[in-house]
Tab-separated table of C-alpha atoms and ligand atoms in Angstrom:
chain	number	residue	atom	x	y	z
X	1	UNK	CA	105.356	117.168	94.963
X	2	UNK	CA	106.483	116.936	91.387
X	3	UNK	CA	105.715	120.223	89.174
X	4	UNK	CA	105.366	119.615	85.792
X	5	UNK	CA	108.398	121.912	84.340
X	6	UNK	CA	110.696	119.834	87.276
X	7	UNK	CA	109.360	116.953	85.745
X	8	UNK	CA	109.783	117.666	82.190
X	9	UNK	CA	113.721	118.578	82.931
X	10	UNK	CA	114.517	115.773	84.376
X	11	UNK	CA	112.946	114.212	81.272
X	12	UNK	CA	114.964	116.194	79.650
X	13	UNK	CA	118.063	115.562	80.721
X	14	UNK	CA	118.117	111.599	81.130
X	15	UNK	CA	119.492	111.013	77.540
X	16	UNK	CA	122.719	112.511	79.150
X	17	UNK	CA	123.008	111.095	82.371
X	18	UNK	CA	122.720	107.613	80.957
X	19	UNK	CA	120.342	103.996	81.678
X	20	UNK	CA	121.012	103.905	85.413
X	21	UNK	CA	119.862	107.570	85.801
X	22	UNK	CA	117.040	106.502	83.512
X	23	UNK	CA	115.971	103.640	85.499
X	24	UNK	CA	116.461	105.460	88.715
X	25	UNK	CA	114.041	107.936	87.180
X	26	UNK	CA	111.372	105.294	86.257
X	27	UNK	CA	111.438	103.931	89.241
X	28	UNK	CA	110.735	106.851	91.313
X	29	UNK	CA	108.436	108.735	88.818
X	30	UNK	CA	105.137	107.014	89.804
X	31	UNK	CA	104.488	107.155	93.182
X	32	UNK	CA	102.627	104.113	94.269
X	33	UNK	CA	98.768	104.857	95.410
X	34	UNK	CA	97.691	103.587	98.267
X	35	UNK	CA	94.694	102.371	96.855
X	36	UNK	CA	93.421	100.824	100.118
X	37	UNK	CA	93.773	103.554	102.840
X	38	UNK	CA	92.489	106.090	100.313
X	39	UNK	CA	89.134	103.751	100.139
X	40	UNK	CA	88.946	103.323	103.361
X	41	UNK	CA	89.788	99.530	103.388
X	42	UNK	CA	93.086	99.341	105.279
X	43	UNK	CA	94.699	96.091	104.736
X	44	UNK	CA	94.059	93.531	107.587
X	45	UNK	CA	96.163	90.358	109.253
X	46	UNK	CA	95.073	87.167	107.724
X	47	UNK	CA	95.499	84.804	110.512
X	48	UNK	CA	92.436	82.911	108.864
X	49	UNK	CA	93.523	80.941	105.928
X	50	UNK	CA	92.218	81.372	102.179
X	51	UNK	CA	88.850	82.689	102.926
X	52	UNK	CA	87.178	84.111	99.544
X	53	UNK	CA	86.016	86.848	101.904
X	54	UNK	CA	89.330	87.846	103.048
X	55	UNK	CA	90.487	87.882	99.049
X	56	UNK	CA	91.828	84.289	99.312
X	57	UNK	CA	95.653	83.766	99.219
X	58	UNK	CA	98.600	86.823	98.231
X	59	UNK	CA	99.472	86.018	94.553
X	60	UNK	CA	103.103	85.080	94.059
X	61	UNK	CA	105.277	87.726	92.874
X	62	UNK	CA	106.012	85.696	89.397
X	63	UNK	CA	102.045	85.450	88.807
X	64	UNK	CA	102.136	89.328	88.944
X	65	UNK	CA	104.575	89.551	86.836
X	66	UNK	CA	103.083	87.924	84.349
X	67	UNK	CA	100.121	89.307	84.245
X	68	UNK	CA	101.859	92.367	84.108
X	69	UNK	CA	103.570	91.090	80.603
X	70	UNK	CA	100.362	89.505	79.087
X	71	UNK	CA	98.466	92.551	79.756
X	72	UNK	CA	100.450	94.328	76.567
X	73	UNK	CA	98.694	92.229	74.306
X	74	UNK	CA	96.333	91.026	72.486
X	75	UNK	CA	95.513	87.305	71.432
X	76	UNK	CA	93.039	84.732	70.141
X	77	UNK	CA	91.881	83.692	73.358
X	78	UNK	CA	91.259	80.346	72.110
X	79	UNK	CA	95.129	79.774	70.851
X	80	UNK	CA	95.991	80.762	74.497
X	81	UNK	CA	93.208	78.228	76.380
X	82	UNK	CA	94.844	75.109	74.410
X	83	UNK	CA	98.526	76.205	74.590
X	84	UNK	CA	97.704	76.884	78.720
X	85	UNK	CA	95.839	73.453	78.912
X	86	UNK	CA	98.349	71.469	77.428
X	87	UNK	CA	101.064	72.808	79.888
X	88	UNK	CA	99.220	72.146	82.859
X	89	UNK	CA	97.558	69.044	81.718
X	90	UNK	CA	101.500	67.928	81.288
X	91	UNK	CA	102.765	69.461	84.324
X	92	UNK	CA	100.345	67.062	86.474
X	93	UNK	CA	100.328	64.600	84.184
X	94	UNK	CA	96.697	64.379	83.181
X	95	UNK	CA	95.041	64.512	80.245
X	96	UNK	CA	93.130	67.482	79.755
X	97	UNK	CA	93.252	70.856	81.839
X	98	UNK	CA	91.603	74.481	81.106
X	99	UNK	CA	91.856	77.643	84.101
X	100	UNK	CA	88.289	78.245	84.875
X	101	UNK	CA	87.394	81.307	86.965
X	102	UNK	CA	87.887	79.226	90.413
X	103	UNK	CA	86.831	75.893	91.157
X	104	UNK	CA	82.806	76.757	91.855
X	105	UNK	CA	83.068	77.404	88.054
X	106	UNK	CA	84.826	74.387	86.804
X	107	UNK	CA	81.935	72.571	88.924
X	108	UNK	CA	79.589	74.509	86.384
X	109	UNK	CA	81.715	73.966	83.723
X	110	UNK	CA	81.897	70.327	84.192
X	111	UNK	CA	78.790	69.318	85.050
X	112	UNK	CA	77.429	70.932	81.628
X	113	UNK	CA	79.902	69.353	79.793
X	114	UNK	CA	78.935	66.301	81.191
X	115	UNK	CA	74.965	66.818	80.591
X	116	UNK	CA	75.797	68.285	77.296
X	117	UNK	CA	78.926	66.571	75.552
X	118	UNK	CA	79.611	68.442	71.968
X	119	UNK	CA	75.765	68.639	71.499
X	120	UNK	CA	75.347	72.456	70.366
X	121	UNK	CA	71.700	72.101	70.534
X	122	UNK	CA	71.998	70.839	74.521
X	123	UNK	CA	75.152	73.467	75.064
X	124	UNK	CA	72.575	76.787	74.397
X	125	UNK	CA	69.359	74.417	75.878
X	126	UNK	CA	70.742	74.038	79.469
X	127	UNK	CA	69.656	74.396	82.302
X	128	UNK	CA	67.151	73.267	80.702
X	129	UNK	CA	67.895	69.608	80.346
X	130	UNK	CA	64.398	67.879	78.751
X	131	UNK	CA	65.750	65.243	77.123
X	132	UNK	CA	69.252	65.498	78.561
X	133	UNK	CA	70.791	63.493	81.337
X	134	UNK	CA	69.535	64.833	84.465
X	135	UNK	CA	71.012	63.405	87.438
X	136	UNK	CA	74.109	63.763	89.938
X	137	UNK	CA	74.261	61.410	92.283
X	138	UNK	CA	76.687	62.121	95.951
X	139	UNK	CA	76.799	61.057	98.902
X	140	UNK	CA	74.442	62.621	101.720
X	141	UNK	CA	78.099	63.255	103.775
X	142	UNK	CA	79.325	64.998	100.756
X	143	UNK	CA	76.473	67.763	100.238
X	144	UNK	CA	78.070	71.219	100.819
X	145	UNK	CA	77.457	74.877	99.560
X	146	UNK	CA	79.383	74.760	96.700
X	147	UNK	CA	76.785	72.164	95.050
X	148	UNK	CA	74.540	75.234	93.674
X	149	UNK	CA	76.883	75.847	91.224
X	150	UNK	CA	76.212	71.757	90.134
X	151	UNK	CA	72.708	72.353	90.399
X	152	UNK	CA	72.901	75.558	88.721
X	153	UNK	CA	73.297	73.543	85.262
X	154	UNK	CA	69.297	71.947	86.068
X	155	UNK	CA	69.709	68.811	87.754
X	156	UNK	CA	68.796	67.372	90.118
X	157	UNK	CA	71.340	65.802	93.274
X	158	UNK	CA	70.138	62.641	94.726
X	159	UNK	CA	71.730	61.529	97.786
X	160	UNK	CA	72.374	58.369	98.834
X	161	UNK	CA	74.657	56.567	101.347
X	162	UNK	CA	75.884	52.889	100.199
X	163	UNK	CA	77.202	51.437	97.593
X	164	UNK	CA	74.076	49.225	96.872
X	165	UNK	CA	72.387	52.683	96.949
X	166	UNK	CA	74.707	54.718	94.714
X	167	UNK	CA	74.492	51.387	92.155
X	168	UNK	CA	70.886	51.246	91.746
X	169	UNK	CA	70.077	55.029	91.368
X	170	UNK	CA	72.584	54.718	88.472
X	171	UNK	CA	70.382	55.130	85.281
X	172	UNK	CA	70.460	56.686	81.865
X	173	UNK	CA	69.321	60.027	83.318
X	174	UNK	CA	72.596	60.152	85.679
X	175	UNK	CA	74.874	62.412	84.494
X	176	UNK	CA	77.949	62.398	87.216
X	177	UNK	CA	79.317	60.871	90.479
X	178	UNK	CA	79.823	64.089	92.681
X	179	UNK	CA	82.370	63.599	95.574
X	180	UNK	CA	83.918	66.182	97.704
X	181	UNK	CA	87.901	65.710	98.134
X	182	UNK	CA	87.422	66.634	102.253
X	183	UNK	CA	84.338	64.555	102.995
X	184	UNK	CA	85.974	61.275	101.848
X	185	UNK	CA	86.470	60.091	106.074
X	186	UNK	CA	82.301	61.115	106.359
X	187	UNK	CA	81.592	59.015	103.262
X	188	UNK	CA	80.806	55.304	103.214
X	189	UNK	CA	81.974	54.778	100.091
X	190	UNK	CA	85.805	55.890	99.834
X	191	UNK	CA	87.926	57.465	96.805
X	192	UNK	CA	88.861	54.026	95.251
X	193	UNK	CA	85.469	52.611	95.608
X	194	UNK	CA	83.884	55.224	94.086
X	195	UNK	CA	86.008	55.963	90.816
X	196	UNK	CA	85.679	52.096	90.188
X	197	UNK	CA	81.590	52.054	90.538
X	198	UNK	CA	81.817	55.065	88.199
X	199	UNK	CA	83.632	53.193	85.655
X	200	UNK	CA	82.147	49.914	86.043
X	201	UNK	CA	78.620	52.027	85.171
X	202	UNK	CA	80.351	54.302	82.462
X	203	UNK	CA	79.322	57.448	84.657
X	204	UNK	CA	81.836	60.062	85.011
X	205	UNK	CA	83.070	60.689	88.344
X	206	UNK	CA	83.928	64.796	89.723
X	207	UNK	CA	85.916	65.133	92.606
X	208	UNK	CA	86.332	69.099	93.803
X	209	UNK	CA	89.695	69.290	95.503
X	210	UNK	CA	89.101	72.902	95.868
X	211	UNK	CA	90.895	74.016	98.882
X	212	UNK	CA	92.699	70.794	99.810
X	213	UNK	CA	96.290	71.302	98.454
X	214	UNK	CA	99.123	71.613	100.050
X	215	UNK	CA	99.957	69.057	100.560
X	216	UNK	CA	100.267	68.292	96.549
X	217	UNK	CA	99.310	64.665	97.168
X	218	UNK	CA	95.907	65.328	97.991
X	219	UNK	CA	95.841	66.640	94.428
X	220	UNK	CA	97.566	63.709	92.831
X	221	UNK	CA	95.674	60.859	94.532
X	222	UNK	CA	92.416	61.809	92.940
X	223	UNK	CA	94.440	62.410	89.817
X	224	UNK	CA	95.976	58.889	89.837
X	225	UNK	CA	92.919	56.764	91.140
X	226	UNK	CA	91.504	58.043	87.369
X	227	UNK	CA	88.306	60.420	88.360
X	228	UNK	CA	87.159	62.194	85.114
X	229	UNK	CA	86.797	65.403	86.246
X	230	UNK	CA	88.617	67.693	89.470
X	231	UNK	CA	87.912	71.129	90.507
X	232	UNK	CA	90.440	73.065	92.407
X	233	UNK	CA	91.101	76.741	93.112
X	234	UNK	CA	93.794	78.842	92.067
X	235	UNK	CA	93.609	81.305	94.598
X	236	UNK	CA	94.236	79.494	97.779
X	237	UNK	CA	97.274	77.041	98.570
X	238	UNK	CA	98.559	77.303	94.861
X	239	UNK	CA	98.778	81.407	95.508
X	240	UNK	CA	97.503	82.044	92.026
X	241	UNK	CA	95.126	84.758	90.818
X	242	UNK	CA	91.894	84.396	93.336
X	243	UNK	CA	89.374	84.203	90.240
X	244	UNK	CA	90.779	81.717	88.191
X	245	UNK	CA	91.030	77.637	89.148
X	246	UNK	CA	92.397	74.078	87.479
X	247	UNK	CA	89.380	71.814	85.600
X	248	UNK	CA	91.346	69.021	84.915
X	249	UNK	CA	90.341	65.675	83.402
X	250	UNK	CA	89.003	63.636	80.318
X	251	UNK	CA	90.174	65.074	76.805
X	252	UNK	CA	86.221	64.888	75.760
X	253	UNK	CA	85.035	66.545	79.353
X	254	UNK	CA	87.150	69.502	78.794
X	255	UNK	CA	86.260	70.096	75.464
X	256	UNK	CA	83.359	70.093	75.741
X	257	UNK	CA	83.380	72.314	79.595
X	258	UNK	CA	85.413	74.757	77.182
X	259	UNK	CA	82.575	74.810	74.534
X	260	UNK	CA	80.406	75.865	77.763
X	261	UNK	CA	82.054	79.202	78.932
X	262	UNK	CA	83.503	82.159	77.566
X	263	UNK	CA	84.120	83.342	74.205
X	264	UNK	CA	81.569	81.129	73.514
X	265	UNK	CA	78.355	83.441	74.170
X	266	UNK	CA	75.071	81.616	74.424
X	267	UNK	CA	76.270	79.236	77.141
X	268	UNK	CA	75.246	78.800	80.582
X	269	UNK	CA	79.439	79.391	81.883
X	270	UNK	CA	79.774	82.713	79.936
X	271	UNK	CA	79.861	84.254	83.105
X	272	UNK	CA	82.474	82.489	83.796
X	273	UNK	CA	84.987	84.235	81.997
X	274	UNK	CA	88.645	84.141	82.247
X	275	UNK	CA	91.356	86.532	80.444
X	276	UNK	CA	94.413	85.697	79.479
X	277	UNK	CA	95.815	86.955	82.704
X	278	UNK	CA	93.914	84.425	84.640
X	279	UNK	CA	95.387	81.768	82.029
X	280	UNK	CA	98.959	82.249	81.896
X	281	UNK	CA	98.707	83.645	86.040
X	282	UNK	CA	97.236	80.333	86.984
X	283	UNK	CA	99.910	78.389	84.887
X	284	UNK	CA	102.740	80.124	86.447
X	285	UNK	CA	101.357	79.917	90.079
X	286	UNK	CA	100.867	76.193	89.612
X	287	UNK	CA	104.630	76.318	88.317
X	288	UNK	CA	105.783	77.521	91.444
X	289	UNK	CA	103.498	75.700	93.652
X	290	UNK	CA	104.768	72.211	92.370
X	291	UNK	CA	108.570	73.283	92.453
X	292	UNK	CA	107.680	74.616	95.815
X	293	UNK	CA	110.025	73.193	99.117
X	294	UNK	CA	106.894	72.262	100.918
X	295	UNK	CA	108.106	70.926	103.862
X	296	UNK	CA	110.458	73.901	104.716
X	297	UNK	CA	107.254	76.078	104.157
X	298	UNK	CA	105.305	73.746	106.879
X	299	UNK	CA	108.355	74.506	109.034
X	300	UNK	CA	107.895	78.174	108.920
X	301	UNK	CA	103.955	77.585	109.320
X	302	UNK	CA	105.047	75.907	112.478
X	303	UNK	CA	107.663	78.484	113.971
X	304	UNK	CA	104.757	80.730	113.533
X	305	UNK	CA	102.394	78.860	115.743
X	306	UNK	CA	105.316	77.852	118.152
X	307	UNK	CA	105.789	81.410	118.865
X	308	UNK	CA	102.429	82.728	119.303
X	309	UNK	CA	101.747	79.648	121.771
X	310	UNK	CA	105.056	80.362	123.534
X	311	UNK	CA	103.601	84.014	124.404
X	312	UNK	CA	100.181	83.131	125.241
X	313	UNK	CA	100.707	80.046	126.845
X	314	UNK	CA	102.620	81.641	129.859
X	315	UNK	CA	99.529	83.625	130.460
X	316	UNK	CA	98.007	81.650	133.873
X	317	UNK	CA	94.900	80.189	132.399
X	318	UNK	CA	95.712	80.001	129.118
X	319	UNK	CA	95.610	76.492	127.177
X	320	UNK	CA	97.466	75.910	123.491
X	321	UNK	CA	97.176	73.922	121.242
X	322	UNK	CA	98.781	72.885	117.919
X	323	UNK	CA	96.421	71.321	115.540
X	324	UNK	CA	96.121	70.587	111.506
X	325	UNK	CA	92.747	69.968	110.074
X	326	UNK	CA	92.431	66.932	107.841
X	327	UNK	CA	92.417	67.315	104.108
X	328	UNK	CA	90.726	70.704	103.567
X	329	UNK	CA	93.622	73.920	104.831
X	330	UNK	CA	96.203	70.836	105.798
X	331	UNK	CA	98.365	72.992	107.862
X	332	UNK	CA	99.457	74.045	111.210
X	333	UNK	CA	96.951	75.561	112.967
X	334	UNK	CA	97.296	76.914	116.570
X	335	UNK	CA	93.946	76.728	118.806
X	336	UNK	CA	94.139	79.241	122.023
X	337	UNK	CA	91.343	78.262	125.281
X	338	UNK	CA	91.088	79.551	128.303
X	339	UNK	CA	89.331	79.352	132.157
X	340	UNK	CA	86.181	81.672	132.143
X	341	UNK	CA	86.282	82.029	135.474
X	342	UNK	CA	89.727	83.355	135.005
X	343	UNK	CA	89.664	85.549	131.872
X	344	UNK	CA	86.181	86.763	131.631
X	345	UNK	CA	86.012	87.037	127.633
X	346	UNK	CA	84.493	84.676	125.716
X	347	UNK	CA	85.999	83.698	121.906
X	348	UNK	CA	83.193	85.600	120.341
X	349	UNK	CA	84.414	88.926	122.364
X	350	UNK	CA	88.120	88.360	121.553
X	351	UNK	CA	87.343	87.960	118.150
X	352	UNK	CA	85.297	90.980	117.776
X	353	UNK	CA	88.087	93.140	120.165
X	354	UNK	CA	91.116	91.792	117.382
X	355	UNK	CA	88.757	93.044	114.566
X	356	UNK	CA	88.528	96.577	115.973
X	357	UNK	CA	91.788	97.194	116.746
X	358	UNK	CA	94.501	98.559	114.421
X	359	UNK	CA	95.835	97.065	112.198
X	360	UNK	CA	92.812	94.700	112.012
X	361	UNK	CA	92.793	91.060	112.806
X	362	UNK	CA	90.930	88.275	111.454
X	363	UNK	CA	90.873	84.664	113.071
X	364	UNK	CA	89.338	81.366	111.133
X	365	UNK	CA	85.667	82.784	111.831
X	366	UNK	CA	83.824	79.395	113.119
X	367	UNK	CA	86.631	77.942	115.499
X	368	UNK	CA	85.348	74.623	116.601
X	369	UNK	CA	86.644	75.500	120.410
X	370	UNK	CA	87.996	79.076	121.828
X	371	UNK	CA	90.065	80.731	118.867
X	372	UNK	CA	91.717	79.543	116.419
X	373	UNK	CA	94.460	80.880	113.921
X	374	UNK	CA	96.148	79.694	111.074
X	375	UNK	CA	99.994	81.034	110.623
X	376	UNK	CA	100.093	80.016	106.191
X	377	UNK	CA	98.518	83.644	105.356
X	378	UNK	CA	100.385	85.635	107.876
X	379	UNK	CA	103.166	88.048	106.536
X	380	UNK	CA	106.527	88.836	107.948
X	381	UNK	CA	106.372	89.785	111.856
X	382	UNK	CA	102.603	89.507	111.660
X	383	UNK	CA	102.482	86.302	114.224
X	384	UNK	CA	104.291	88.146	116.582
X	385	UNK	CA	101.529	90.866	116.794
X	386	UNK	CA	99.180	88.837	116.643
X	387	UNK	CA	100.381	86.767	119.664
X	388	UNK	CA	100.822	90.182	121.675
X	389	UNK	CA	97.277	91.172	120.479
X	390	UNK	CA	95.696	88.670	122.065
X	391	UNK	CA	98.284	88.503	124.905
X	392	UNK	CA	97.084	91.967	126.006
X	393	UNK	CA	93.439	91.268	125.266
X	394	UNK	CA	93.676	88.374	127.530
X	395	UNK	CA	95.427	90.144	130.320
X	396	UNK	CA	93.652	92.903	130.472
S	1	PLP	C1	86.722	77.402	98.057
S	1	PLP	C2	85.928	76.228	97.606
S	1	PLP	C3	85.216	76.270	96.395
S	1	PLP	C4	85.194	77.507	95.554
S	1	PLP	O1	86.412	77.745	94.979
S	1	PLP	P1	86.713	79.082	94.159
S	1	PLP	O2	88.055	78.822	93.591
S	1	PLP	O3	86.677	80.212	95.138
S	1	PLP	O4	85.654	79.224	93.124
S	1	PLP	C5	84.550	75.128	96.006
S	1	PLP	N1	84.548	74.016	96.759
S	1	PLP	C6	85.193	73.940	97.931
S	1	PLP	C7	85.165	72.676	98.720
S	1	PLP	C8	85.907	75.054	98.405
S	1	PLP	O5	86.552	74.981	99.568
């Protein structure tokens, strides 16, 4: 341990030895806390995906860095929304963009600024909307959790299934098109369709792409087929900070979704609040992400799976299986079954034997059939233990 004179001499005496001493100094002086262990909360294997509850994806090193270097200082946080905005409305080449804090609150965000416009009256009014437009319409196939945060701004969601449907419950009270990236194979009416009905009607039309990139195509068809408003987080596949997201869109949407949240303070998004870290963090992850050799990441996703099913698909009674889930978490998944009579442990049990043990394993936590893992969150050497995990479990 470090006394204080000790300390204080080596101070001392770094003028003299020079800037590598110096540095070498700096670098050991503060001894990195172990935050996690010290609260109890050991760190656990991620062989789940980008679940909020399992704090999403690992930021990139870059994205810590700068938020390390905007930390030092202060600015007009409005300056720094615009300048941020701009970039990544120009790196995706669309043509408006703000960082809310995740995609459930650019689906606030959006939906109030399309109730609301520039209407300051309507802005501190909602949710309630008397005398405001009213309406969402979606798709019954495209209903899904995150639609509270839609309804949190007072409307109403109406769900129908056609097009002749969707057409005549257009009226002056509707205030969006909802869709839902993922559910476009449920849904009747597809991506194309539906942009062009919400055109032809002069509705706007959201899409939330939250969790659906990589691969960055499912980001750019939306963005290309012309929907006014997308939603996507920026702390899953893009590895940026896990409270901040991408609104992107119409110039007049996002200014007025801006006008909606944070500084602003009588506004229903002020609780969605994002810092200038989350800003320039979310810029640089998104950066990365589209410079980003995708396919030789899918390649390591896939040596991953290969080598937990090589292990555990030499144990007699053991079944692999190499899957990827379309749209939402596109990426190489491995799905592990097995003979009951043989191995008498069901999915439930293996789950809850990986989560005891140490280090701590999580698996995607509603596999459709026996286990299921996903290799994109795992760290260096982690697929190998979790292969042998389960291996022993299994054999046991
Ligand atoms: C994860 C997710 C959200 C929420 O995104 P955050 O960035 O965590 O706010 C919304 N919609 C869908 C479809 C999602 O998968």
């Amino acid at each position: 341990m470090t006394d204080r004179r000790s300390f204080l001499q080596r101070l001392s005496s770094v003028p003299l030895l020079g800037p590598l001493a110096a540095r070498t100094l700096a670098a050991k002086e503060p001894a990195e806390h172990d935050f996690l262990r010290e609260l109890g909360v050991p760190p656990i294997i991620n062989g789940a995906g980008a679940y909020t509850m399992m704090t999403g994806s690992l930021m990139r090193p870059e994205v810590v860095r700068a938020i390390e270097s905007v930390s030092r200082h202060f600015v007009r946080l409005d300056e720094l929304h615009d300048a941020v905005g701009k970039r990544i409305a120009a790196l995706l080449g669309c043509e408006a963009a703000m960082v809310p804090s995740g995609a459930a609150a650019g689906l606030t965000l959006g939906t109030a600024a399309c109730i609301t416009g520039s209407n300051p009256d309507f802005i501190q009014r909602i949710p309630d909307t008397t005398g405001m437009k009213s309406e969402v319409l979606v798709q019954k196939t495209h209903r899904f959790p995150y639609d509270h945060m839609v309804r949190n701004c007072g409307i109403r969601l109406i769900e129908v299934e056609t097009r002749q449907e969707l057409e005549s419950a257009i009226n002056p009270r509707t205030a969006l098109l909802l869709f839902l990236n993922k559910a476009e194979p449920l849904g009747r009416i597809k991506m194309e369709e539906f942009v062009q009905i919400g055109k032809q009607h002069g509705v706007p039309t959201f899409n939330d792409a939250a969790a659906d990139v990589p691969p960055v195509e499912n980001l750019m068809r939306p963005l290309r087929l012309g929907f006014d408003l997308i939603a996507v987080s920026g702390g899953k596949g893009i590895r940026g900070p896990q409270s901040a997201g991408l609104l992107l869109g119409r110039r007049d949407l996002i200014a007025a979704a801006r006008m909606n949240t944070a500084p602003n303070s009588d506004t229903i998004g002020r609780s969605c609040k994002v810092n200038k870290e989350e800003m320039v963090g979310m810029m640089v992850a998104l950066e990365s992400f589209l410079k980003e050799d995708h396919a030789a990441n899918m390649r390591e996703w896939d040596r991953r799976v290969r080598a937990i099913s090589d292990l555990l698909s030499a144990v007699p009674g053991v079944r692999t299986e190499r899957f990827v889930p379309p749209i939402a978490n596109q990426v190489p998944h491995l799905r592990v079954e097995w003979d009951a009579a043989r191995i008498p442990l069901t999915p439930a049990q293996l789950m809850q034997k990986l989560r005891a043990g140490t280090p701590s394993i999580e698996l995607v936590p509603e596999p459709e059939r026996g286990v299921e893992i996903a290799s994109w969150m795992l760290q260096p050497g982690e697929a190998e233990i979790v292969a042998h995990r389960i291996r022993a479990l299994l054999t046991a």
